[in-house]
PDB file of C-alpha atoms in Angstrom:
ATOM      1  CA  MET A  29       2.990 -38.571 -44.479  1.00  0.00           C
ATOM      2  CA  ALA A  30      -0.234 -36.644 -44.149  1.00  0.00           C
ATOM      3  CA  GLY A  31      -0.935 -38.351 -40.830  1.00  0.00           C
ATOM      4  CA  MET A  32       2.518 -37.650 -39.501  1.00  0.00           C
ATOM      5  CA  LEU A  33       2.273 -33.944 -40.563  1.00  0.00           C
ATOM      6  CA  MET A  34      -1.131 -33.770 -38.860  1.00  0.00           C
ATOM      7  CA  ARG A  35       0.338 -35.162 -35.610  1.00  0.00           C
ATOM      8  CA  VAL A  36       3.148 -32.696 -35.746  1.00  0.00           C
ATOM      9  CA  LEU A  37       0.864 -29.734 -36.282  1.00  0.00           C
ATOM     10  CA  THR A  38      -1.411 -30.954 -33.473  1.00  0.00           C
ATOM     11  CA  SER A  39       1.493 -31.185 -31.109  1.00  0.00           C
ATOM     12  CA  ILE A  40       2.699 -27.638 -32.038  1.00  0.00           C
ATOM     13  CA  LEU A  41      -0.942 -26.334 -31.471  1.00  0.00           C
ATOM     14  CA  ILE A  42      -1.063 -27.977 -28.163  1.00  0.00           C
ATOM     15  CA  LEU A  43       2.313 -26.699 -27.119  1.00  0.00           C
ATOM     16  CA  ALA A  44       1.330 -23.149 -28.260  1.00  0.00           C
ATOM     17  CA  ALA A  45      -1.900 -23.346 -26.422  1.00  0.00           C
ATOM     18  CA  THR A  46      -0.151 -24.592 -23.259  1.00  0.00           C
ATOM     19  CA  LEU A  47       2.382 -21.660 -23.353  1.00  0.00           C
ATOM     20  CA  SER A  48      -0.456 -19.227 -24.076  1.00  0.00           C
ATOM     21  CA  LEU A  49      -2.420 -20.464 -21.020  1.00  0.00           C
ATOM     22  CA  THR A  50       0.734 -20.408 -18.883  1.00  0.00           C
ATOM     23  CA  GLY A  51       1.382 -16.787 -19.902  1.00  0.00           C
ATOM     24  CA  CYS A  52      -2.186 -15.668 -19.235  1.00  0.00           C
ATOM     25  CA  GLY A  53      -2.277 -17.475 -15.901  1.00  0.00           C
ATOM     26  CA  ASP A  54       0.786 -15.931 -14.434  1.00  0.00           C
ATOM     27  CA  ASP A  55      -0.120 -12.387 -13.313  1.00  0.00           C
ATOM     28  CA  ARG A  56       2.946 -12.050 -11.159  1.00  0.00           C
ATOM     29  CA  PRO A  57       4.893  -9.808 -13.656  1.00  0.00           C
ATOM     30  CA  GLU A  58       1.946  -7.497 -13.967  1.00  0.00           C
ATOM     31  CA  LYS A  59       1.466  -7.313 -10.157  1.00  0.00           C
ATOM     32  CA  ILE A  60       5.171  -6.547  -9.636  1.00  0.00           C
ATOM     33  CA  GLU A  61       5.080  -3.810 -12.156  1.00  0.00           C
ATOM     34  CA  LYS A  62       1.878  -2.371 -10.687  1.00  0.00           C
ATOM     35  CA  TYR A  63       3.214  -2.418  -7.054  1.00  0.00           C
ATOM     36  CA  GLN A  64       6.465  -0.770  -8.229  1.00  0.00           C
ATOM     37  CA  GLN A  65       4.396   2.065  -9.842  1.00  0.00           C
ATOM     38  CA  LEU A  66       2.231   2.507  -6.713  1.00  0.00           C
ATOM     39  CA  THR A  67       5.242   2.353  -4.355  1.00  0.00           C
ATOM     40  CA  GLN A  68       6.899   5.113  -6.498  1.00  0.00           C
ATOM     41  CA  GLN A  69       3.727   7.209  -6.145  1.00  0.00           C
ATOM     42  CA  ARG A  70       3.600   6.636  -2.390  1.00  0.00           C
ATOM     43  CA  LEU A  71       7.229   7.625  -1.915  1.00  0.00           C
ATOM     44  CA  SER A  72       6.573  10.842  -3.877  1.00  0.00           C
ATOM     45  CA  THR A  73       3.534  11.493  -1.716  1.00  0.00           C
ATOM     46  CA  LEU A  74       5.508  10.822   1.387  1.00  0.00           C
ATOM     47  CA  ASN A  75       8.272  13.078   0.326  1.00  0.00           C
ATOM     48  CA  THR A  76       5.833  15.908  -0.224  1.00  0.00           C
ATOM     49  CA  MET A  77       4.269  15.282   3.158  1.00  0.00           C
ATOM     50  CA  LEU A  78       7.668  15.400   4.908  1.00  0.00           C
ATOM     51  CA  GLU A  79       8.467  18.708   3.112  1.00  0.00           C
ATOM     52  CA  ASP A  80       5.128  20.295   4.007  1.00  0.00           C
ATOM     53  CA  GLY A  81       5.309  19.203   7.666  1.00  0.00           C
ATOM     54  CA  GLN A  82       2.318  16.825   7.449  1.00  0.00           C
ATOM     55  CA  VAL A  83       3.949  13.840   9.127  1.00  0.00           C
ATOM     56  CA  ARG A  84       3.571  14.329  12.918  1.00  0.00           C
ATOM     57  CA  ASN A  85       6.508  12.337  14.236  1.00  0.00           C
ATOM     58  CA  ALA A  86       8.775  13.891  11.554  1.00  0.00           C
ATOM     59  CA  ASN A  87       7.917  17.223  12.995  1.00  0.00           C
ATOM     60  CA  LEU A  88       8.453  16.068  16.603  1.00  0.00           C
ATOM     61  CA  LEU A  89      11.824  14.600  15.559  1.00  0.00           C
ATOM     62  CA  LYS A  90      12.954  18.103  14.289  1.00  0.00           C
ATOM     63  CA  GLN A  91      11.554  19.830  17.265  1.00  0.00           C
ATOM     64  CA  TYR A  92      13.013  17.401  19.744  1.00  0.00           C
ATOM     65  CA  SER A  93      16.438  17.528  18.130  1.00  0.00           C
ATOM     66  CA  SER A  94      16.482  21.311  18.321  1.00  0.00           C
ATOM     67  CA  LEU A  95      15.309  21.440  21.973  1.00  0.00           C
ATOM     68  CA  LEU A  96      17.880  18.814  23.163  1.00  0.00           C
ATOM     69  CA  LYS A  97      20.748  20.519  21.269  1.00  0.00           C
ATOM     70  CA  GLN A  98      20.136  23.585  23.409  1.00  0.00           C
ATOM     71  CA  GLN A  99      20.446  21.459  26.578  1.00  0.00           C
ATOM     72  CA  LYS A 100      23.170  19.217  25.420  1.00  0.00           C
ATOM     73  CA  PRO A 101      25.260  20.965  22.622  1.00  0.00           C
ATOM     74  CA  ASP A 102      27.925  18.152  22.746  1.00  0.00           C
ATOM     75  CA  PHE A 103      25.326  15.903  21.169  1.00  0.00           C
ATOM     76  CA  ALA A 104      24.610  18.280  18.305  1.00  0.00           C
ATOM     77  CA  PRO A 105      26.180  16.208  15.537  1.00  0.00           C
ATOM     78  CA  LEU A 106      24.330  13.058  16.589  1.00  0.00           C
ATOM     79  CA  LEU A 107      21.074  14.969  17.015  1.00  0.00           C
ATOM     80  CA  ASP A 108      21.390  16.537  13.532  1.00  0.00           C
ATOM     81  CA  GLU A 109      21.887  13.025  12.102  1.00  0.00           C
ATOM     82  CA  LEU A 110      18.881  11.708  13.864  1.00  0.00           C
ATOM     83  CA  ALA A 111      16.788  14.667  12.586  1.00  0.00           C
ATOM     84  CA  LYS A 112      17.561  13.675   9.061  1.00  0.00           C
ATOM     85  CA  ASP A 113      14.807  11.111   9.323  1.00  0.00           C
ATOM     86  CA  SER A 114      12.312  13.882   9.275  1.00  0.00           C
ATOM     87  CA  THR A 115      13.307  14.488   5.620  1.00  0.00           C
ATOM     88  CA  ALA A 116      13.736  12.399   2.436  1.00  0.00           C
ATOM     89  CA  GLU A 117      17.503  12.525   3.120  1.00  0.00           C
ATOM     90  CA  GLY A 118      17.253  10.209   6.232  1.00  0.00           C
ATOM     91  CA  PRO A 119      18.266   6.614   6.350  1.00  0.00           C
ATOM     92  CA  MET A 120      14.706   5.272   6.573  1.00  0.00           C
ATOM     93  CA  TYR A 121      13.406   7.031   3.467  1.00  0.00           C
ATOM     94  CA  THR A 122      16.579   6.478   1.478  1.00  0.00           C
ATOM     95  CA  SER A 123      16.450   2.786   2.370  1.00  0.00           C
ATOM     96  CA  LEU A 124      13.028   2.464   0.922  1.00  0.00           C
ATOM     97  CA  LYS A 125      14.294   4.239  -2.323  1.00  0.00           C
ATOM     98  CA  ARG A 126      17.206   1.929  -2.527  1.00  0.00           C
ATOM     99  CA  ARG A 127      15.010  -1.226  -2.017  1.00  0.00           C
ATOM    100  CA  LEU A 128      12.595   0.105  -4.743  1.00  0.00           C
ATOM    101  CA  ASP A 129      15.441   0.447  -7.211  1.00  0.00           C
ATOM    102  CA  ASP A 130      16.690  -3.065  -6.380  1.00  0.00           C
ATOM    103  CA  ALA A 131      13.156  -4.480  -6.726  1.00  0.00           C
ATOM    104  CA  LYS A 132      13.080  -3.300 -10.314  1.00  0.00           C
ATOM    105  CA  ASN A 133      15.867  -5.745 -11.253  1.00  0.00           C
ATOM    106  CA  SER A 134      14.591  -9.318 -11.202  1.00  0.00           C
ATOM    107  CA  ALA A 135      18.192 -10.562 -11.136  1.00  0.00           C
ATOM    108  CA  ASN A 136      18.269  -9.464  -7.370  1.00  0.00           C
ATOM    109  CA  PHE A 137      15.650 -12.157  -6.486  1.00  0.00           C
ATOM    110  CA  THR A 138      15.596 -15.894  -6.588  1.00  0.00           C
ATOM    111  CA  ASP A 139      12.222 -15.884  -8.366  1.00  0.00           C
ATOM    112  CA  LEU A 140       9.128 -13.891  -9.097  1.00  0.00           C
ATOM    113  CA  ASP A 141       7.572 -14.798  -5.689  1.00  0.00           C
ATOM    114  CA  GLN A 142      10.386 -13.217  -3.804  1.00  0.00           C
ATOM    115  CA  GLN A 143      10.347 -10.061  -6.023  1.00  0.00           C
ATOM    116  CA  LEU A 144       6.561  -9.824  -5.606  1.00  0.00           C
ATOM    117  CA  ALA A 145       6.678 -10.143  -1.900  1.00  0.00           C
ATOM    118  CA  GLU A 146       9.305  -7.440  -1.667  1.00  0.00           C
ATOM    119  CA  VAL A 147       7.249  -4.873  -3.743  1.00  0.00           C
ATOM    120  CA  GLU A 148       4.214  -5.698  -1.724  1.00  0.00           C
ATOM    121  CA  ASN A 149       6.113  -4.967   1.515  1.00  0.00           C
ATOM    122  CA  LEU A 150       7.579  -1.867   0.109  1.00  0.00           C
ATOM    123  CA  TYR A 151       4.070  -0.595  -0.897  1.00  0.00           C
ATOM    124  CA  GLN A 152       2.979  -0.945   2.707  1.00  0.00           C
ATOM    125  CA  ALA A 153       6.226   0.504   4.098  1.00  0.00           C
ATOM    126  CA  ALA A 154       5.758   3.695   2.103  1.00  0.00           C
ATOM    127  CA  ASP A 155       2.359   4.335   3.521  1.00  0.00           C
ATOM    128  CA  PRO A 156       2.703   7.728   5.364  1.00  0.00           C
ATOM    129  CA  SER A 157       0.767   6.400   8.327  1.00  0.00           C
ATOM    130  CA  LEU A 158       3.049   3.478   8.858  1.00  0.00           C
ATOM    131  CA  TYR A 159       6.145   5.592   8.219  1.00  0.00           C
ATOM    132  CA  ASN A 160       4.892   8.009  10.940  1.00  0.00           C
ATOM    133  CA  ASP A 161       4.835   5.079  13.339  1.00  0.00           C
ATOM    134  CA  MET A 162       8.268   3.969  12.183  1.00  0.00           C
ATOM    135  CA  LEU A 163       9.692   7.436  13.074  1.00  0.00           C
ATOM    136  CA  SER A 164       8.621   6.890  16.704  1.00  0.00           C
ATOM    137  CA  ASP A 165      11.793   4.993  17.287  1.00  0.00           C
ATOM    138  CA  PRO A 166      14.287   7.912  16.529  1.00  0.00           C
ATOM    139  CA  VAL A 167      11.870  10.335  18.302  1.00  0.00           C
ATOM    140  CA  ASN A 168      11.968   8.117  21.474  1.00  0.00           C
ATOM    141  CA  VAL A 169      15.762   7.804  21.223  1.00  0.00           C
ATOM    142  CA  ILE A 170      15.847  11.599  21.632  1.00  0.00           C
ATOM    143  CA  ALA A 171      13.236  11.497  24.392  1.00  0.00           C
ATOM    144  CA  ASP A 172      15.293   9.086  26.313  1.00  0.00           C
ATOM    145  CA  MET A 173      18.468  11.144  25.689  1.00  0.00           C
ATOM    146  CA  SER A 174      16.650  14.078  27.380  1.00  0.00           C
ATOM    147  CA  GLU A 175      16.301  12.113  30.619  1.00  0.00           C
ATOM    148  CA  GLY A 176      12.553  12.514  30.700  1.00  0.00           C
ATOM    149  CA  LYS A 177      12.308  16.124  29.776  1.00  0.00           C
ATOM    150  CA  LEU A 178      10.820  15.171  26.396  1.00  0.00           C
ATOM    151  CA  ALA A 179       7.850  12.779  26.189  1.00  0.00           C
ATOM    152  CA  ARG A 180       7.980   9.474  24.355  1.00  0.00           C
ATOM    153  CA  VAL A 181       5.451   8.985  21.535  1.00  0.00           C
ATOM    154  CA  ASN A 182       3.561   5.738  20.489  1.00  0.00           C
ATOM    155  CA  ALA A 183       5.205   3.923  23.331  1.00  0.00           C
ATOM    156  CA  ILE A 184       5.019   3.575  27.109  1.00  0.00           C
ATOM    157  CA  SER A 185       7.597   5.045  29.403  1.00  0.00           C
ATOM    158  CA  ARG A 186      11.254   3.762  29.469  1.00  0.00           C
ATOM    159  CA  GLU A 187      10.747   2.536  33.026  1.00  0.00           C
ATOM    160  CA  ALA A 188       7.413   0.901  32.332  1.00  0.00           C
ATOM    161  CA  ALA A 189       8.749  -0.811  29.203  1.00  0.00           C
ATOM    162  CA  ALA A 190      11.773  -2.199  31.122  1.00  0.00           C
ATOM    163  CA  LEU A 191       9.553  -3.536  33.865  1.00  0.00           C
ATOM    164  CA  ALA A 192       7.001  -5.031  31.448  1.00  0.00           C
ATOM    165  CA  ASN A 193       9.654  -6.925  29.393  1.00  0.00           C
ATOM    166  CA  ASN A 194      12.182  -7.616  32.125  1.00  0.00           C
ATOM    167  CA  ALA A 195      14.575  -5.742  29.868  1.00  0.00           C
ATOM    168  CA  GLU A 196      18.096  -4.543  30.286  1.00  0.00           C
ATOM    169  CA  ASP A 197      18.785  -0.864  29.834  1.00  0.00           C
ATOM    170  CA  PHE A 198      21.178  -0.774  26.818  1.00  0.00           C
ATOM    171  CA  GLY A 199      21.304   2.967  26.983  1.00  0.00           C
ATOM    172  CA  PRO A 200      20.192   5.722  24.615  1.00  0.00           C
ATOM    173  CA  GLY A 201      19.667   4.597  20.994  1.00  0.00           C
ATOM    174  CA  SER A 202      18.659   1.154  21.882  1.00  0.00           C
ATOM    175  CA  GLN A 203      15.437   1.376  19.874  1.00  0.00           C
ATOM    176  CA  LEU A 204      17.578   1.599  16.791  1.00  0.00           C
ATOM    177  CA  VAL A 205      19.769  -1.486  17.539  1.00  0.00           C
ATOM    178  CA  GLY A 206      18.798  -4.330  15.087  1.00  0.00           C
ATOM    179  CA  ASN A 207      17.421  -1.785  12.471  1.00  0.00           C
ATOM    180  CA  PRO A 208      19.592  -2.217   9.316  1.00  0.00           C
ATOM    181  CA  ALA A 209      19.125   1.472   8.381  1.00  0.00           C
ATOM    182  CA  TYR A 210      21.289   2.446  11.335  1.00  0.00           C
ATOM    183  CA  GLY A 211      23.936  -0.270  11.614  1.00  0.00           C
ATOM    184  CA  SER A 212      24.563  -4.002  11.292  1.00  0.00           C
ATOM    185  CA  TRP A 213      25.730  -6.968  13.353  1.00  0.00           C
ATOM    186  CA  GLN A 214      29.369  -7.689  13.015  1.00  0.00           C
ATOM    187  CA  THR A 215      31.495 -10.566  14.350  1.00  0.00           C
ATOM    188  CA  ASP A 216      34.735 -10.052  16.315  1.00  0.00           C
ATOM    189  CA  SER A 217      37.740 -12.383  16.449  1.00  0.00           C
ATOM    190  CA  SER A 218      36.241 -14.356  19.253  1.00  0.00           C
ATOM    191  CA  GLY A 219      33.144 -15.181  17.182  1.00  0.00           C
ATOM    192  CA  MET A 220      30.836 -12.828  19.190  1.00  0.00           C
ATOM    193  CA  SER A 221      28.433 -10.607  17.288  1.00  0.00           C
ATOM    194  CA  PHE A 222      28.140  -6.985  18.258  1.00  0.00           C
ATOM    195  CA  TRP A 223      26.196  -3.974  16.940  1.00  0.00           C
ATOM    196  CA  ALA A 224      28.230  -1.662  14.635  1.00  0.00           C
ATOM    197  CA  TRP A 225      26.710   1.746  14.021  1.00  0.00           C
ATOM    198  CA  TYR A 226      26.930   3.468  10.629  1.00  0.00           C
ATOM    199  CA  GLY A 227      28.579   6.820  10.405  1.00  0.00           C
ATOM    200  CA  MET A 228      27.646   9.515  12.811  1.00  0.00           C
ATOM    201  CA  TYR A 229      25.523   7.020  14.768  1.00  0.00           C
ATOM    202  CA  SER A 230      28.679   5.569  16.131  1.00  0.00           C
ATOM    203  CA  MET A 231      28.543   8.432  18.727  1.00  0.00           C
ATOM    204  CA  PHE A 232      26.115   6.107  20.539  1.00  0.00           C
ATOM    205  CA  SER A 233      29.043   3.896  21.274  1.00  0.00           C
ATOM    206  CA  ASN A 234      30.596   6.716  23.268  1.00  0.00           C
ATOM    207  CA  ILE A 235      27.340   7.125  25.180  1.00  0.00           C
ATOM    208  CA  PHE A 236      27.085   3.354  25.793  1.00  0.00           C
ATOM    209  CA  HIS A 237      30.804   3.058  26.794  1.00  0.00           C
ATOM    210  CA  ARG A 238      30.539  -0.601  25.923  1.00  0.00           C
ATOM    211  CA  PRO A 239      29.575  -2.635  22.766  1.00  0.00           C
ATOM    212  CA  ILE A 240      26.076  -4.217  22.510  1.00  0.00           C
ATOM    213  CA  TYR A 241      26.510  -7.965  22.031  1.00  0.00           C
ATOM    214  CA  TYR A 242      23.857  -9.901  20.086  1.00  0.00           C
ATOM    215  CA  ASP A 243      23.499 -12.773  22.571  1.00  0.00           C
ATOM    216  CA  ARG A 244      22.830 -10.451  25.527  1.00  0.00           C
ATOM    217  CA  TRP A 245      20.658  -8.047  23.524  1.00  0.00           C
ATOM    218  CA  SER A 246      18.657 -10.856  22.114  1.00  0.00           C
ATOM    219  CA  GLY A 247      17.365 -12.108  25.395  1.00  0.00           C
ATOM    220  CA  ASN A 248      17.161  -8.819  27.213  1.00  0.00           C
ATOM    221  CA  ARG A 249      16.118  -6.197  24.679  1.00  0.00           C
ATOM    222  CA  GLY A 250      13.279  -3.829  25.218  1.00  0.00           C
ATOM    223  CA  TYR A 251      10.399  -2.763  22.952  1.00  0.00           C
ATOM    224  CA  SER A 252      11.007  -0.838  19.690  1.00  0.00           C
ATOM    225  CA  TYR A 253       8.678  -0.203  16.744  1.00  0.00           C
ATOM    226  CA  TYR A 254      11.082  -1.770  14.253  1.00  0.00           C
ATOM    227  CA  ASN A 255      11.865  -4.878  16.107  1.00  0.00           C
ATOM    228  CA  ASP A 256       8.297  -5.624  17.309  1.00  0.00           C
ATOM    229  CA  VAL A 257       5.998  -4.250  14.725  1.00  0.00           C
ATOM    230  CA  GLY A 258       7.591  -2.930  11.499  1.00  0.00           C
ATOM    231  CA  ARG A 259      10.332  -5.401  10.810  1.00  0.00           C
ATOM    232  CA  TYR A 260       8.435  -7.271   8.070  1.00  0.00           C
ATOM    233  CA  ARG A 261       7.830  -4.193   6.007  1.00  0.00           C
ATOM    234  CA  TYR A 262      11.168  -2.354   6.738  1.00  0.00           C
ATOM    235  CA  THR A 263      13.541  -5.246   6.061  1.00  0.00           C
ATOM    236  CA  SER A 264      14.798  -6.366   2.634  1.00  0.00           C
ATOM    237  CA  PRO A 265      15.282 -10.119   1.765  1.00  0.00           C
ATOM    238  CA  LYS A 266      19.068  -9.577   2.051  1.00  0.00           C
ATOM    239  CA  GLN A 267      18.853  -7.877   5.394  1.00  0.00           C
ATOM    240  CA  ALA A 268      16.547 -10.640   6.656  1.00  0.00           C
ATOM    241  CA  GLN A 269      19.106 -13.243   5.478  1.00  0.00           C
ATOM    242  CA  ALA A 270      21.860 -11.292   7.295  1.00  0.00           C
ATOM    243  CA  GLN A 271      19.744 -11.193  10.494  1.00  0.00           C
ATOM    244  CA  GLU A 272      19.186 -15.047  10.199  1.00  0.00           C
ATOM    245  CA  LYS A 273      22.874 -15.698   9.674  1.00  0.00           C
ATOM    246  CA  THR A 274      23.721 -13.854  12.875  1.00  0.00           C
ATOM    247  CA  PHE A 275      21.093 -15.887  14.741  1.00  0.00           C
ATOM    248  CA  GLU A 276      22.380 -19.186  13.243  1.00  0.00           C
ATOM    249  CA  GLN A 277      26.008 -18.363  14.252  1.00  0.00           C
ATOM    250  CA  THR A 278      25.093 -17.503  17.802  1.00  0.00           C
ATOM    251  CA  LYS A 279      22.789 -20.424  18.201  1.00  0.00           C
ATOM    252  CA  LYS A 280      25.446 -22.804  16.890  1.00  0.00           C
ATOM    253  CA  ARG A 281      27.944 -21.378  19.452  1.00  0.00           C
ATOM    254  CA  PHE A 282      25.404 -21.869  22.268  1.00  0.00           C
ATOM    255  CA  ASP A 283      24.585 -25.356  21.199  1.00  0.00           C
ATOM    256  CA  SER A 284      28.287 -26.264  21.239  1.00  0.00           C
ATOM    257  CA  GLN A 285      28.152 -25.175  24.941  1.00  0.00           C
ATOM    258  CA  GLY A 286      24.989 -27.258  25.727  1.00  0.00           C
ATOM    259  CA  LYS A 287      23.004 -24.023  26.150  1.00  0.00           C
ATOM    260  CA  ARG A 288      19.682 -22.858  24.568  1.00  0.00           C
ATOM    261  CA  PHE A 289      19.493 -19.648  22.511  1.00  0.00           C
ATOM    262  CA  ASP A 290      16.250 -18.164  21.224  1.00  0.00           C
ATOM    263  CA  SER A 291      15.866 -15.649  18.482  1.00  0.00           C
ATOM    264  CA  PRO A 292      15.445 -12.037  19.568  1.00  0.00           C
ATOM    265  CA  TYR A 293      12.164 -12.117  17.607  1.00  0.00           C
ATOM    266  CA  SER A 294      10.837 -15.283  19.193  1.00  0.00           C
ATOM    267  CA  LYS A 295       8.341 -13.148  21.043  1.00  0.00           C
ATOM    268  CA  SER A 296       7.163  -9.553  20.699  1.00  0.00           C
ATOM    269  CA  ARG A 297       7.881  -7.007  23.535  1.00  0.00           C
ATOM    270  CA  THR A 298       5.196  -4.940  25.213  1.00  0.00           C
ATOM    271  CA  GLY A 299       5.321  -1.112  24.730  1.00  0.00           C
ATOM    272  CA  ALA A 300       3.301   0.120  21.791  1.00  0.00           C
ATOM    273  CA  THR A 301       0.632   2.783  22.265  1.00  0.00           C
ATOM    274  CA  ALA A 302      -1.594   4.794  19.978  1.00  0.00           C
ATOM    275  CA  LEU A 303      -0.313   3.168  16.737  1.00  0.00           C
ATOM    276  CA  SER A 304      -2.110   3.607  13.548  1.00  0.00           C
ATOM    277  CA  ARG A 305      -4.784   1.079  12.449  1.00  0.00           C
ATOM    278  CA  GLU A 306      -2.338  -0.166   9.795  1.00  0.00           C
ATOM    279  CA  SER A 307       0.320  -0.898  12.323  1.00  0.00           C
ATOM    280  CA  SER A 308      -2.100  -2.364  14.822  1.00  0.00           C
ATOM    281  CA  SER A 309      -3.208  -4.988  12.311  1.00  0.00           C
ATOM    282  CA  ALA A 310       0.426  -6.073  11.571  1.00  0.00           C
ATOM    283  CA  PRO A 311       1.114  -9.709  12.123  1.00  0.00           C
ATOM    284  CA  LYS A 312       3.171 -10.590  15.188  1.00  0.00           C
ATOM    285  CA  THR A 313       6.732 -11.531  14.815  1.00  0.00           C
ATOM    286  CA  ASN A 314       7.298 -15.226  13.946  1.00  0.00           C
ATOM    287  CA  THR A 315      10.619 -16.906  14.167  1.00  0.00           C
ATOM    288  CA  THR A 316       9.684 -19.715  11.815  1.00  0.00           C
ATOM    289  CA  ALA A 317       8.468 -17.349   9.168  1.00  0.00           C
ATOM    290  CA  ASN A 318      11.609 -15.277   9.617  1.00  0.00           C
ATOM    291  CA  LYS A 319      13.830 -18.289   9.243  1.00  0.00           C
ATOM    292  CA  SER A 320      12.209 -19.613   6.224  1.00  0.00           C
ATOM    293  CA  SER A 321      12.248 -16.231   4.536  1.00  0.00           C
ATOM    294  CA  ALA A 322      15.935 -15.576   5.221  1.00  0.00           C
ATOM    295  CA  GLN A 323      17.476 -18.728   4.208  1.00  0.00           C
ATOM    296  CA  SER A 324      19.493 -18.656   0.891  1.00  0.00           C
ATOM    297  CA  GLY A 325      17.407 -19.268  -2.175  1.00  0.00           C
ATOM    298  CA  SER A 326      13.983 -19.060  -0.258  1.00  0.00           C
ATOM    299  CA  LYS A 327      11.184 -16.575  -0.621  1.00  0.00           C
ATOM    300  CA  PHE A 328      10.885 -13.467   1.555  1.00  0.00           C
ATOM    301  CA  ARG A 329       7.526 -13.797   3.015  1.00  0.00           C
ATOM    302  CA  SER A 330       5.127 -10.901   2.572  1.00  0.00           C
ATOM    303  CA  ASN A 331       2.081 -10.250   4.780  1.00  0.00           C
ATOM    304  CA  TYR A 332       0.237  -8.763   1.880  1.00  0.00           C
ATOM    305  CA  SER A 333       0.523 -11.545  -0.676  1.00  0.00           C
ATOM    306  CA  LYS A 334      -3.172 -11.752  -0.950  1.00  0.00           C
ATOM    307  CA  ASP A 335      -3.695  -7.987  -1.473  1.00  0.00           C
ATOM    308  CA  SER A 336      -4.493  -7.539  -5.189  1.00  0.00           C
ATOM    309  CA  SER A 337      -6.660  -4.468  -4.877  1.00  0.00           C
ATOM    310  CA  PHE A 338      -3.753  -2.015  -5.372  1.00  0.00           C
ATOM    311  CA  ARG A 339      -5.591   0.483  -3.320  1.00  0.00           C
ATOM    312  CA  ASN A 340      -3.780   3.820  -2.945  1.00  0.00           C
ATOM    313  CA  SER A 341      -5.023   5.332   0.346  1.00  0.00           C
ATOM    314  CA  SER A 342      -2.816   8.505   0.332  1.00  0.00           C
ATOM    315  CA  ASN A 343      -5.779  10.915   0.977  1.00  0.00           C
ATOM    316  CA  ARG A 344      -7.056   8.923   3.931  1.00  0.00           C
ATOM    317  CA  THR A 345      -3.570   8.415   5.314  1.00  0.00           C
ATOM    318  CA  THR A 346      -2.776  12.090   5.004  1.00  0.00           C
ATOM    319  CA  ARG A 347      -5.616  13.004   7.263  1.00  0.00           C
ATOM    320  CA  SER A 348      -4.762  10.355   9.893  1.00  0.00           C
ATOM    321  CA  VAL A 349      -1.138  11.343  10.037  1.00  0.00           C
ATOM    322  CA  ARG A 350      -2.069  15.043  10.458  1.00  0.00           C
ATOM    323  CA  ARG A 351      -4.213  14.033  13.500  1.00  0.00           C
ATOM    324  CA  GLY A 352      -1.291  12.108  14.873  1.00  0.00           C
ATOM    325  CA  LYS A 353      -3.265   8.820  15.199  1.00  0.00           C
TER     326      LYS A 353
END
């Protein structure tokens, strides 16, 4: 009896020790909580900087909107909507806030790895310097709407970009196509996917005078910051899954016709200029990585999974954004 009791006690001690080691060895919950805290701090800093006029492209967005409204008053509602991105009320900022709220609930993720990857990406996306670069897309939309009267920022000219990428001109607003903050891919009765704008951005449809279909856009799109540099950071796992679903549906349709169809992100487009150091060091788009991250039940891949330093570079970033670098 004594021997049996000893074996039972030994088994319990071994199990307890194993559980203790497992708990000590898994630092993911701690990292997730830390990144959540730091991202919240960065969003607060970014909010203050937007209010104080310390984000260069946010200032340009307001100025460009005001100037173009004087030239083209019919576009005033759309321009006012675009200008919201210069504040904490715009779709880009509110998207980050919403994703952070979602990231606090582990039930929104398949496992801890996916949750950790999301908060890591959010931490990077909330960096004011990166956010400044992200705003180059709506700034350049207004610049293109001005028909050359307003200069593009952080990107080569519209004509040069079209030539360099052999791109089709999809009209004003094309830099925002594909960005889930402004719209989404919808499928019509014939099985064709087209871009559907949110809210006031639907005015772009009146400017285009025709829908933008996914298959045509995919192979002929031009450069944009979101699609070619910032998509990893500014896309949630659910949004990545939706993008992959649209690709798979379109590819299946092409396969049935004996045709080849490549992802719109199979290669990056040329066009970026004078981006921040943080943006310049971003990994290039990778179709395989995107596919594996978007499939149901898989992990959304982060480019910062090895970053455990939790450095908060708000002061350094503030200076760089003020200089407009």
